[in-house]
C-alpha positions as a LaTeX table, in Angstrom:
\begin{tabular}{lrrr}
\hline
Residue & $x$ (\AA) & $y$ (\AA) & $z$ (\AA) \\
\hline
Met1 & 118.57 & 118.81 & 101.20 \\
Thr2 & 120.88 & 116.47 & 99.34 \\
Asn3 & 120.01 & 112.87 & 98.64 \\
Ile4 & 122.62 & 110.51 & 100.03 \\
Ile5 & 122.92 & 107.12 & 98.39 \\
Lys6 & 122.52 & 104.72 & 101.28 \\
Lys7 & 124.05 & 101.64 & 99.74 \\
Leu8 & 127.27 & 99.83 & 100.52 \\
Ser9 & 129.63 & 98.12 & 98.13 \\
Ala10 & 129.80 & 94.33 & 98.35 \\
Glu11 & 133.13 & 94.65 & 100.18 \\
Gln12 & 131.70 & 97.15 & 102.70 \\
Gln13 & 128.65 & 94.92 & 103.27 \\
Glu14 & 130.86 & 91.91 & 103.91 \\
Lys15 & 133.09 & 93.86 & 106.31 \\
Ile16 & 130.24 & 95.31 & 108.42 \\
Leu17 & 128.48 & 91.93 & 108.55 \\
Glu18 & 131.72 & 90.27 & 109.72 \\
Thr19 & 132.16 & 92.98 & 112.37 \\
Leu20 & 128.58 & 92.61 & 113.60 \\
Gln21 & 128.80 & 88.80 & 113.63 \\
Ser22 & 132.05 & 88.92 & 115.60 \\
Arg23 & 130.55 & 91.36 & 118.09 \\
Phe24 & 127.43 & 89.19 & 118.34 \\
Ala25 & 129.51 & 86.09 & 119.11 \\
Ser26 & 131.73 & 87.93 & 121.60 \\
Asn27 & 128.86 & 89.42 & 123.59 \\
Met28 & 126.24 & 86.70 & 123.86 \\
Asp29 & 125.05 & 88.10 & 127.20 \\
Arg30 & 123.59 & 91.02 & 125.21 \\
His31 & 121.62 & 88.80 & 122.84 \\
Ile32 & 119.99 & 86.14 & 124.92 \\
Asn33 & 117.53 & 84.14 & 122.79 \\
Leu34 & 118.58 & 85.86 & 119.56 \\
Asp35 & 119.77 & 84.00 & 116.49 \\
Trp36 & 122.53 & 85.43 & 114.27 \\
Ser37 & 121.24 & 83.79 & 111.08 \\
Ser38 & 117.83 & 85.48 & 111.38 \\
Leu39 & 119.45 & 88.84 & 112.04 \\
His40 & 121.91 & 88.32 & 109.18 \\
Asp41 & 119.05 & 87.59 & 106.76 \\
Arg42 & 117.20 & 90.70 & 107.90 \\
Leu43 & 120.28 & 92.88 & 107.46 \\
Leu44 & 120.85 & 91.57 & 103.93 \\
Thr45 & 117.31 & 92.50 & 102.92 \\
Asn46 & 117.45 & 96.00 & 104.38 \\
Val47 & 120.42 & 97.76 & 102.81 \\
Glu48 & 119.55 & 101.19 & 104.23 \\
Lys49 & 119.67 & 99.89 & 107.80 \\
Leu50 & 122.91 & 98.08 & 107.05 \\
Trp51 & 124.29 & 101.35 & 105.68 \\
Thr52 & 123.23 & 103.11 & 108.90 \\
Leu53 & 125.01 & 100.51 & 111.03 \\
His54 & 128.10 & 100.90 & 108.83 \\
Glu55 & 128.07 & 104.67 & 109.34 \\
Met56 & 127.73 & 104.20 & 113.10 \\
Glu57 & 130.71 & 101.84 & 113.04 \\
Val58 & 132.78 & 104.30 & 110.99 \\
Thr59 & 132.19 & 107.07 & 113.55 \\
Gly60 & 133.65 & 104.92 & 116.33 \\
Gly61 & 130.40 & 103.65 & 117.78 \\
Glu62 & 129.85 & 99.99 & 118.48 \\
Pro63 & 126.39 & 99.07 & 117.20 \\
Asp64 & 125.16 & 95.80 & 118.64 \\
Val65 & 121.80 & 94.07 & 118.68 \\
Val66 & 120.25 & 93.91 & 122.15 \\
Asp67 & 116.72 & 92.67 & 121.61 \\
Tyr68 & 114.02 & 91.57 & 119.19 \\
Asp69 & 110.48 & 92.89 & 119.56 \\
Lys70 & 108.06 & 90.24 & 118.27 \\
Thr71 & 105.15 & 92.68 & 118.38 \\
Thr72 & 106.74 & 95.11 & 115.92 \\
Asp73 & 109.03 & 92.54 & 114.24 \\
Gln74 & 112.03 & 94.79 & 114.88 \\
Tyr75 & 115.58 & 94.13 & 115.98 \\
Ile76 & 116.82 & 96.70 & 118.44 \\
Phe77 & 120.41 & 97.91 & 118.23 \\
Leu78 & 122.21 & 99.84 & 120.91 \\
Ile79 & 125.03 & 102.12 & 119.88 \\
Val80 & 127.80 & 101.72 & 122.40 \\
Gln81 & 130.89 & 103.90 & 122.13 \\
Gln82 & 134.07 & 102.63 & 123.69 \\
Arg83 & 133.98 & 105.16 & 126.52 \\
Val84 & 130.49 & 104.07 & 127.64 \\
Leu85 & 130.79 & 100.36 & 126.93 \\
Trp86 & 131.08 & 99.49 & 130.61 \\
Ala87 & 127.92 & 101.47 & 131.47 \\
Ala88 & 125.96 & 99.69 & 128.73 \\
Glu89 & 127.11 & 96.29 & 129.97 \\
Val90 & 126.08 & 97.18 & 133.51 \\
Phe91 & 122.68 & 98.24 & 132.22 \\
Ala92 & 122.30 & 94.99 & 130.25 \\
Met93 & 123.14 & 92.90 & 133.31 \\
Thr94 & 120.81 & 94.97 & 135.49 \\
Glu95 & 117.98 & 94.45 & 132.99 \\
Lys96 & 118.68 & 90.71 & 132.97 \\
Leu97 & 118.66 & 90.50 & 136.77 \\
Trp98 & 115.48 & 92.60 & 137.03 \\
Asn99 & 113.73 & 90.25 & 134.64 \\
Gln100 & 114.90 & 87.19 & 136.55 \\
Glu101 & 113.62 & 88.67 & 139.79 \\
Arg102 & 110.43 & 89.92 & 138.10 \\
Arg103 & 111.04 & 93.47 & 139.32 \\
Thr104 & 110.28 & 94.92 & 135.93 \\
Ser105 & 108.66 & 93.83 & 132.73 \\
Arg106 & 110.21 & 93.35 & 129.30 \\
Lys107 & 107.96 & 96.18 & 128.13 \\
Thr108 & 109.61 & 98.58 & 130.59 \\
Thr109 & 113.14 & 97.57 & 129.71 \\
Arg110 & 112.39 & 97.75 & 126.00 \\
Trp111 & 111.14 & 101.29 & 126.53 \\
Ile112 & 114.43 & 102.17 & 128.21 \\
Trp113 & 116.43 & 100.63 & 125.34 \\
Arg114 & 114.50 & 102.75 & 122.84 \\
Met115 & 115.91 & 105.99 & 124.12 \\
Arg116 & 117.48 & 108.23 & 121.50 \\
Trp117 & 120.76 & 106.31 & 121.17 \\
Val118 & 119.02 & 103.15 & 120.03 \\
Leu119 & 118.35 & 102.11 & 116.44 \\
Asn120 & 115.17 & 100.11 & 115.88 \\
Tyr121 & 114.18 & 98.31 & 112.73 \\
\hline
\end{tabular}
């Protein structure tokens, strides 16, 4: 197994952070009660996770933060490819409505978000 250097250049870091910040600002319905500055600080201190998000972006995915788990102190990212973006948005709205109507708990929806296409850290 080869060791891959999981570090971005300063230019690559700046570009992925700008992309993530823009996506964050454009899709506030996905990040209710989340703060960009806290997420930004976390990303800067965890270069391997930032590298992973960069690689997901390069492959055409659209990584975006969807939740923060206080218990595990982890931000949860959902990888949304363009062809399934609509389905992810429907799911996010459904989760929001379920929580408002108390039909499901945050624990249940967090479990759903953690399916294999989700990046936690």
